[in-house]
PDB file of C-alpha atoms in Angstrom:
ATOM      1  CA  UNK A  86      81.554 124.812 108.165  1.00  0.00           C
ATOM      2  CA  UNK A  87      83.225 127.799 106.280  1.00  0.00           C
ATOM      3  CA  UNK A  88      83.577 129.950 109.551  1.00  0.00           C
ATOM      4  CA  UNK A  89      84.797 126.577 111.370  1.00  0.00           C
ATOM      5  CA  UNK A  90      87.462 126.593 108.843  1.00  0.00           C
ATOM      6  CA  UNK A  91      88.464 129.957 108.826  1.00  0.00           C
ATOM      7  CA  UNK A  92      88.654 130.270 112.803  1.00  0.00           C
ATOM      8  CA  UNK A  93      90.801 126.990 112.679  1.00  0.00           C
ATOM      9  CA  UNK A  94      93.399 128.117 110.050  1.00  0.00           C
ATOM     10  CA  UNK A  95      93.564 131.591 112.356  1.00  0.00           C
ATOM     11  CA  UNK A  96      94.896 129.426 115.526  1.00  0.00           C
ATOM     12  CA  UNK A  97      98.593 129.510 115.577  1.00  0.00           C
ATOM     13  CA  UNK A  98      99.645 126.140 114.290  1.00  0.00           C
ATOM     14  CA  UNK A  99      96.474 125.348 112.852  1.00  0.00           C
ATOM     15  CA  UNK A 100      97.571 124.935 109.037  1.00  0.00           C
ATOM     16  CA  UNK A 101     100.359 122.726 110.545  1.00  0.00           C
ATOM     17  CA  UNK A 102      98.086 120.840 112.348  1.00  0.00           C
ATOM     18  CA  UNK A 103      95.889 120.240 109.193  1.00  0.00           C
ATOM     19  CA  UNK A 104      99.086 119.461 107.006  1.00  0.00           C
ATOM     20  CA  UNK A 105      99.962 116.916 109.694  1.00  0.00           C
ATOM     21  CA  UNK A 106      96.642 115.412 109.800  1.00  0.00           C
ATOM     22  CA  UNK A 107      96.950 115.354 106.085  1.00  0.00           C
ATOM     23  CA  UNK A 108     100.251 113.312 106.158  1.00  0.00           C
ATOM     24  CA  UNK A 109      98.446 110.955 108.467  1.00  0.00           C
ATOM     25  CA  UNK A 110      96.049 110.337 106.319  1.00  0.00           C
ATOM     26  CA  UNK A 111      98.369 109.732 103.167  1.00  0.00           C
ATOM     27  CA  UNK A 112     100.503 107.527 105.284  1.00  0.00           C
ATOM     28  CA  UNK A 113      97.807 105.374 106.274  1.00  0.00           C
ATOM     29  CA  UNK A 114      96.986 105.229 102.502  1.00  0.00           C
ATOM     30  CA  UNK A 115     100.131 104.004 101.836  1.00  0.00           C
ATOM     31  CA  UNK A 116     100.572 101.377 104.750  1.00  0.00           C
ATOM     32  CA  UNK A 117      97.463  99.892 103.268  1.00  0.00           C
ATOM     33  CA  UNK A 118      99.163  99.864 100.030  1.00  0.00           C
ATOM     34  CA  UNK A 119     102.084  98.129 101.468  1.00  0.00           C
ATOM     35  CA  UNK A 120     100.427  95.674 103.262  1.00  0.00           C
ATOM     36  CA  UNK A 121      98.090  94.987  99.953  1.00  0.00           C
ATOM     37  CA  UNK A 122      94.693  96.006 101.396  1.00  0.00           C
ATOM     38  CA  UNK A 123      94.095  97.706  98.102  1.00  0.00           C
ATOM     39  CA  UNK A 124      95.370  95.483  95.719  1.00  0.00           C
ATOM     40  CA  UNK A 125      94.182  91.857  94.469  1.00  0.00           C
ATOM     41  CA  UNK A 126      96.505  90.182  97.153  1.00  0.00           C
ATOM     42  CA  UNK A 127      93.790  91.857  99.910  1.00  0.00           C
ATOM     43  CA  UNK A 128      92.366  88.703 100.682  1.00  0.00           C
ATOM     44  CA  UNK A 129      95.626  87.028 101.574  1.00  0.00           C
ATOM     45  CA  UNK A 130      96.543  89.851 103.703  1.00  0.00           C
ATOM     46  CA  UNK A 131      92.962  89.392 105.342  1.00  0.00           C
ATOM     47  CA  UNK A 132      93.736  86.023 106.227  1.00  0.00           C
ATOM     48  CA  UNK A 133      97.417  86.340 107.322  1.00  0.00           C
ATOM     49  CA  UNK A 134      95.823  88.844 109.937  1.00  0.00           C
ATOM     50  CA  UNK A 135      92.913  86.548 110.914  1.00  0.00           C
ATOM     51  CA  UNK A 136      95.228  83.857 111.313  1.00  0.00           C
ATOM     52  CA  UNK A 137      97.291  85.867 113.510  1.00  0.00           C
ATOM     53  CA  UNK A 138      94.427  86.540 115.799  1.00  0.00           C
ATOM     54  CA  UNK A 139      93.237  83.006 115.471  1.00  0.00           C
ATOM     55  CA  UNK A 140      96.348  81.480 116.657  1.00  0.00           C
ATOM     56  CA  UNK A 141      97.678  84.109 119.242  1.00  0.00           C
ATOM     57  CA  UNK A 142      94.222  85.515 120.417  1.00  0.00           C
ATOM     58  CA  UNK A 143      92.234  82.170 120.269  1.00  0.00           C
ATOM     59  CA  UNK A 144      94.096  78.931 120.416  1.00  0.00           C
ATOM     60  CA  UNK A 145      96.818  79.969 122.552  1.00  0.00           C
ATOM     61  CA  UNK A 146      94.548  81.632 125.293  1.00  0.00           C
ATOM     62  CA  UNK A 147      92.006  78.536 124.947  1.00  0.00           C
ATOM     63  CA  UNK A 148      95.176  76.011 125.407  1.00  0.00           C
ATOM     64  CA  UNK A 149      96.568  78.340 128.375  1.00  0.00           C
ATOM     65  CA  UNK A 150      92.807  78.483 129.840  1.00  0.00           C
ATOM     66  CA  UNK A 151      92.622  80.791 132.997  1.00  0.00           C
ATOM     67  CA  UNK A 152      96.530  80.861 133.343  1.00  0.00           C
ATOM     68  CA  UNK A 153      96.195  83.488 130.195  1.00  0.00           C
ATOM     69  CA  UNK A 154      95.226  85.878 132.714  1.00  0.00           C
ATOM     70  CA  UNK A 155      98.477  85.813 134.781  1.00  0.00           C
ATOM     71  CA  UNK A 156      99.918  89.009 135.022  1.00  0.00           C
ATOM     72  CA  UNK A 157     102.964  87.995 133.131  1.00  0.00           C
ATOM     73  CA  UNK A 158     101.151  86.747 129.987  1.00  0.00           C
ATOM     74  CA  UNK A 159      98.945  89.535 129.710  1.00  0.00           C
ATOM     75  CA  UNK A 160     101.824  92.078 130.063  1.00  0.00           C
ATOM     76  CA  UNK A 161     103.844  90.318 127.190  1.00  0.00           C
ATOM     77  CA  UNK A 162     100.530  90.232 125.174  1.00  0.00           C
ATOM     78  CA  UNK A 163     100.352  94.151 125.827  1.00  0.00           C
ATOM     79  CA  UNK A 164     103.868  94.619 124.198  1.00  0.00           C
ATOM     80  CA  UNK A 165     103.125  92.532 120.918  1.00  0.00           C
ATOM     81  CA  UNK A 166     102.800  95.898 119.145  1.00  0.00           C
ATOM     82  CA  UNK A 167     106.400  96.361 118.952  1.00  0.00           C
ATOM     83  CA  UNK A 168     106.733  93.415 116.704  1.00  0.00           C
ATOM     84  CA  UNK A 169     104.400  94.746 113.940  1.00  0.00           C
ATOM     85  CA  UNK A 170     105.167  98.405 114.368  1.00  0.00           C
ATOM     86  CA  UNK A 171     109.005  98.730 113.855  1.00  0.00           C
ATOM     87  CA  UNK A 172     109.070  96.331 110.723  1.00  0.00           C
ATOM     88  CA  UNK A 173     106.163  98.708 109.339  1.00  0.00           C
ATOM     89  CA  UNK A 174     108.015 101.794 110.186  1.00  0.00           C
ATOM     90  CA  UNK A 175     111.424 100.388 108.472  1.00  0.00           C
ATOM     91  CA  UNK A 176     109.590  99.533 105.445  1.00  0.00           C
ATOM     92  CA  UNK A 177     107.695 103.134 105.145  1.00  0.00           C
ATOM     93  CA  UNK A 178     110.970 104.975 105.525  1.00  0.00           C
ATOM     94  CA  UNK A 179     112.529 102.359 102.685  1.00  0.00           C
ATOM     95  CA  UNK A 180     109.792 103.302 100.301  1.00  0.00           C
ATOM     96  CA  UNK A 181     109.450 107.008 100.631  1.00  0.00           C
ATOM     97  CA  UNK A 182     112.168 109.212 102.215  1.00  0.00           C
ATOM     98  CA  UNK A 183     110.445 111.792 104.299  1.00  0.00           C
ATOM     99  CA  UNK A 184     111.404 115.265 103.387  1.00  0.00           C
ATOM    100  CA  UNK A 185     110.793 116.806 107.035  1.00  0.00           C
ATOM    101  CA  UNK A 186     110.361 115.777 110.565  1.00  0.00           C
ATOM    102  CA  UNK A 187     106.710 115.954 110.478  1.00  0.00           C
ATOM    103  CA  UNK A 188     106.640 113.384 107.369  1.00  0.00           C
ATOM    104  CA  UNK A 189     108.890 111.267 109.558  1.00  0.00           C
ATOM    105  CA  UNK A 190     106.505 111.344 112.515  1.00  0.00           C
ATOM    106  CA  UNK A 191     103.660 110.528 110.463  1.00  0.00           C
ATOM    107  CA  UNK A 192     105.401 107.359 109.353  1.00  0.00           C
ATOM    108  CA  UNK A 193     106.176 106.399 112.962  1.00  0.00           C
ATOM    109  CA  UNK A 194     102.591 107.156 114.098  1.00  0.00           C
ATOM    110  CA  UNK A 195     100.742 105.215 111.436  1.00  0.00           C
ATOM    111  CA  UNK A 196     103.389 102.306 112.095  1.00  0.00           C
ATOM    112  CA  UNK A 197     102.686 102.224 115.959  1.00  0.00           C
ATOM    113  CA  UNK A 198      98.935 102.683 115.514  1.00  0.00           C
ATOM    114  CA  UNK A 199      99.093  99.803 113.180  1.00  0.00           C
ATOM    115  CA  UNK A 200     100.910  97.449 115.513  1.00  0.00           C
ATOM    116  CA  UNK A 201      99.171  98.853 118.756  1.00  0.00           C
ATOM    117  CA  UNK A 202      95.787  98.139 117.346  1.00  0.00           C
ATOM    118  CA  UNK A 203      96.697  94.419 116.188  1.00  0.00           C
ATOM    119  CA  UNK A 204      98.057  93.924 119.668  1.00  0.00           C
ATOM    120  CA  UNK A 205      94.695  95.175 121.277  1.00  0.00           C
ATOM    121  CA  UNK A 206      92.898  93.130 118.858  1.00  0.00           C
ATOM    122  CA  UNK A 207      94.815  90.055 119.838  1.00  0.00           C
ATOM    123  CA  UNK A 208      94.646  90.757 123.783  1.00  0.00           C
ATOM    124  CA  UNK A 209      90.738  91.340 123.633  1.00  0.00           C
ATOM    125  CA  UNK A 210      90.401  88.320 121.571  1.00  0.00           C
ATOM    126  CA  UNK A 211      92.343  86.186 124.252  1.00  0.00           C
ATOM    127  CA  UNK A 212      90.239  87.672 127.063  1.00  0.00           C
ATOM    128  CA  UNK A 213      87.189  86.824 125.272  1.00  0.00           C
ATOM    129  CA  UNK A 214      88.320  83.241 124.331  1.00  0.00           C
ATOM    130  CA  UNK A 215      89.274  82.688 128.336  1.00  0.00           C
ATOM    131  CA  UNK A 216      85.887  84.243 129.586  1.00  0.00           C
ATOM    132  CA  UNK A 217      83.673  82.658 127.023  1.00  0.00           C
ATOM    133  CA  UNK A 218      85.508  79.072 127.486  1.00  0.00           C
ATOM    134  CA  UNK A 219      85.093  79.365 131.427  1.00  0.00           C
ATOM    135  CA  UNK A 220      81.824  81.200 132.064  1.00  0.00           C
ATOM    136  CA  UNK A 221      82.154  80.483 135.612  1.00  0.00           C
ATOM    137  CA  UNK A 222      85.261  82.460 136.225  1.00  0.00           C
ATOM    138  CA  UNK A 223      84.834  86.186 136.223  1.00  0.00           C
ATOM    139  CA  UNK A 224      87.974  87.454 137.893  1.00  0.00           C
ATOM    140  CA  UNK A 225      89.153  90.164 135.905  1.00  0.00           C
ATOM    141  CA  UNK A 226      92.822  90.550 134.875  1.00  0.00           C
ATOM    142  CA  UNK A 227      95.434  92.607 136.929  1.00  0.00           C
ATOM    143  CA  UNK A 228      94.307  96.296 135.628  1.00  0.00           C
ATOM    144  CA  UNK A 229      97.371  98.152 136.876  1.00  0.00           C
ATOM    145  CA  UNK A 230      99.901  95.577 135.434  1.00  0.00           C
ATOM    146  CA  UNK A 231      98.156  95.811 132.285  1.00  0.00           C
ATOM    147  CA  UNK A 232      98.016  99.560 132.270  1.00  0.00           C
ATOM    148  CA  UNK A 233     101.792  99.821 133.001  1.00  0.00           C
ATOM    149  CA  UNK A 234     102.404  97.123 130.104  1.00  0.00           C
ATOM    150  CA  UNK A 235     100.321  98.962 127.767  1.00  0.00           C
ATOM    151  CA  UNK A 236     102.209 102.024 128.360  1.00  0.00           C
ATOM    152  CA  UNK A 237     105.471 100.025 127.704  1.00  0.00           C
ATOM    153  CA  UNK A 238     104.077  98.607 124.711  1.00  0.00           C
ATOM    154  CA  UNK A 239     103.227 101.879 123.189  1.00  0.00           C
ATOM    155  CA  UNK A 240     106.596 103.722 124.404  1.00  0.00           C
ATOM    156  CA  UNK A 241     108.573 100.581 122.920  1.00  0.00           C
ATOM    157  CA  UNK A 242     106.769 100.534 119.683  1.00  0.00           C
ATOM    158  CA  UNK A 243     107.367 104.283 119.234  1.00  0.00           C
ATOM    159  CA  UNK A 244     111.197 104.011 120.357  1.00  0.00           C
ATOM    160  CA  UNK A 245     111.896 100.915 117.909  1.00  0.00           C
ATOM    161  CA  UNK A 246     109.817 102.273 114.856  1.00  0.00           C
ATOM    162  CA  UNK A 247     111.802 105.496 115.292  1.00  0.00           C
ATOM    163  CA  UNK A 248     115.101 103.958 115.412  1.00  0.00           C
ATOM    164  CA  UNK A 249     114.003 101.722 112.368  1.00  0.00           C
ATOM    165  CA  UNK A 250     113.505 104.739 110.742  1.00  0.00           C
ATOM    166  CA  UNK A 251     116.661 106.438 111.505  1.00  0.00           C
ATOM    167  CA  UNK A 252     118.715 103.380 110.688  1.00  0.00           C
ATOM    168  CA  UNK A 253     116.952 103.203 107.188  1.00  0.00           C
ATOM    169  CA  UNK A 254     117.582 106.801 106.619  1.00  0.00           C
ATOM    170  CA  UNK A 255     121.283 106.902 107.851  1.00  0.00           C
ATOM    171  CA  UNK A 256     122.336 103.431 106.349  1.00  0.00           C
ATOM    172  CA  UNK A 257     119.617 101.321 104.441  1.00  0.00           C
ATOM    173  CA  UNK A 258     116.365  99.054 104.857  1.00  0.00           C
ATOM    174  CA  UNK A 259     118.549  95.953 105.137  1.00  0.00           C
ATOM    175  CA  UNK A 260     120.566  97.461 108.205  1.00  0.00           C
ATOM    176  CA  UNK A 261     117.434  98.121 109.725  1.00  0.00           C
ATOM    177  CA  UNK A 262     116.024  94.672 109.407  1.00  0.00           C
ATOM    178  CA  UNK A 263     119.257  93.188 110.764  1.00  0.00           C
ATOM    179  CA  UNK A 264     119.147  95.703 113.893  1.00  0.00           C
ATOM    180  CA  UNK A 265     115.329  94.693 114.507  1.00  0.00           C
ATOM    181  CA  UNK A 266     116.333  91.292 114.282  1.00  0.00           C
ATOM    182  CA  UNK A 267     119.002  91.718 116.940  1.00  0.00           C
ATOM    183  CA  UNK A 268     117.052  93.976 119.113  1.00  0.00           C
ATOM    184  CA  UNK A 269     114.194  91.321 118.743  1.00  0.00           C
ATOM    185  CA  UNK A 270     116.598  88.323 119.495  1.00  0.00           C
ATOM    186  CA  UNK A 271     118.259  90.296 122.677  1.00  0.00           C
ATOM    187  CA  UNK A 272     114.254  91.183 123.938  1.00  0.00           C
ATOM    188  CA  UNK A 273     113.518  87.361 123.540  1.00  0.00           C
ATOM    189  CA  UNK A 274     116.280  86.102 125.527  1.00  0.00           C
ATOM    190  CA  UNK A 275     115.761  88.591 128.153  1.00  0.00           C
ATOM    191  CA  UNK A 276     112.111  87.773 128.363  1.00  0.00           C
ATOM    192  CA  UNK A 277     113.303  83.806 128.505  1.00  0.00           C
ATOM    193  CA  UNK A 278     115.344  84.191 131.282  1.00  0.00           C
ATOM    194  CA  UNK A 279     113.641  87.251 133.296  1.00  0.00           C
ATOM    195  CA  UNK A 280     110.054  86.802 132.185  1.00  0.00           C
ATOM    196  CA  UNK A 281     108.778  87.012 135.947  1.00  0.00           C
ATOM    197  CA  UNK A 282     110.525  90.803 136.139  1.00  0.00           C
ATOM    198  CA  UNK A 283     107.896  91.874 133.511  1.00  0.00           C
ATOM    199  CA  UNK A 284     105.081  93.214 135.574  1.00  0.00           C
ATOM    200  CA  UNK A 285     107.317  94.825 138.148  1.00  0.00           C
ATOM    201  CA  UNK A 286     109.468  96.678 135.567  1.00  0.00           C
ATOM    202  CA  UNK A 287     106.900  97.602 133.129  1.00  0.00           C
ATOM    203  CA  UNK A 288     106.299 101.265 134.626  1.00  0.00           C
ATOM    204  CA  UNK A 289     110.197 101.701 134.860  1.00  0.00           C
ATOM    205  CA  UNK A 290     110.844 100.274 131.430  1.00  0.00           C
ATOM    206  CA  UNK A 291     108.065 102.290 129.909  1.00  0.00           C
ATOM    207  CA  UNK A 292     109.522 105.684 131.046  1.00  0.00           C
ATOM    208  CA  UNK A 293     112.930 104.368 129.970  1.00  0.00           C
ATOM    209  CA  UNK A 294     111.295 103.613 126.505  1.00  0.00           C
ATOM    210  CA  UNK A 295     110.027 107.123 126.324  1.00  0.00           C
ATOM    211  CA  UNK A 296     113.359 108.594 126.708  1.00  0.00           C
ATOM    212  CA  UNK A 297     114.583 106.210 124.146  1.00  0.00           C
ATOM    213  CA  UNK A 298     111.830 107.385 121.621  1.00  0.00           C
ATOM    214  CA  UNK A 299     112.641 111.101 122.100  1.00  0.00           C
ATOM    215  CA  UNK A 300     116.198 110.525 121.293  1.00  0.00           C
ATOM    216  CA  UNK A 301     115.367 108.476 118.343  1.00  0.00           C
ATOM    217  CA  UNK A 302     113.029 111.100 117.092  1.00  0.00           C
ATOM    218  CA  UNK A 303     115.547 113.949 117.521  1.00  0.00           C
ATOM    219  CA  UNK A 304     118.059 111.785 115.677  1.00  0.00           C
ATOM    220  CA  UNK A 305     115.585 111.453 112.882  1.00  0.00           C
ATOM    221  CA  UNK A 306     115.221 115.186 112.717  1.00  0.00           C
ATOM    222  CA  UNK A 307     119.132 115.677 112.727  1.00  0.00           C
ATOM    223  CA  UNK A 308     119.216 113.001 109.911  1.00  0.00           C
ATOM    224  CA  UNK A 309     116.468 114.498 107.735  1.00  0.00           C
ATOM    225  CA  UNK A 310     118.282 118.184 108.194  1.00  0.00           C
ATOM    226  CA  UNK A 311     121.418 116.585 107.540  1.00  0.00           C
ATOM    227  CA  UNK A 312     120.482 115.211 104.133  1.00  0.00           C
ATOM    228  CA  UNK A 313     118.724 118.445 103.154  1.00  0.00           C
ATOM    229  CA  UNK A 314     122.123 120.374 103.536  1.00  0.00           C
ATOM    230  CA  UNK A 315     124.437 117.525 102.063  1.00  0.00           C
TER     231      UNK A 315
END
């Protein structure tokens, strides 16, 4: 173990990787604290998450039946992570202002991981509900669309989490919440009127969202550097 550690620290950037891993671990612990996993209210938090999975991963798929496997529905479910990641990131940046871009990226990464994990659990629960309630139906979902939509969900979650962090640092947590509400409302209206477009544009939208995420991360770095020299 000692030799392995020595070799790792001699690799260029090895210590930076170790520090970033430590930041990820600490941010994960802080996220658990913000959600209430470690406190006396952890049972309430567990019930809230179980209720989310029960409603969106069991009840709604059961009501929809095999229509749940429609490419529009599965694509929308694959993008659910953004609804959880962005608010979690805004709260993280509000509770503790990162002193470096590495700390900011750790906040974004943990928020995105939380949102994407919850979306994955809900989606898998939906699939299980449909296939168990319709045992004679064995046609798989459109995996190509699902892959593109998953990429869009990951990219969009990263973009909005980074934007939420930048708005929080530049203005305030209240401004970030207001901005997220406006963005979510705009996305909801767009989906309501153009929901059939989602499977067709998911790939292109994922590329656009990746670009937005890159820009937002650069803006985050500039904001952190600006406050350091202010």
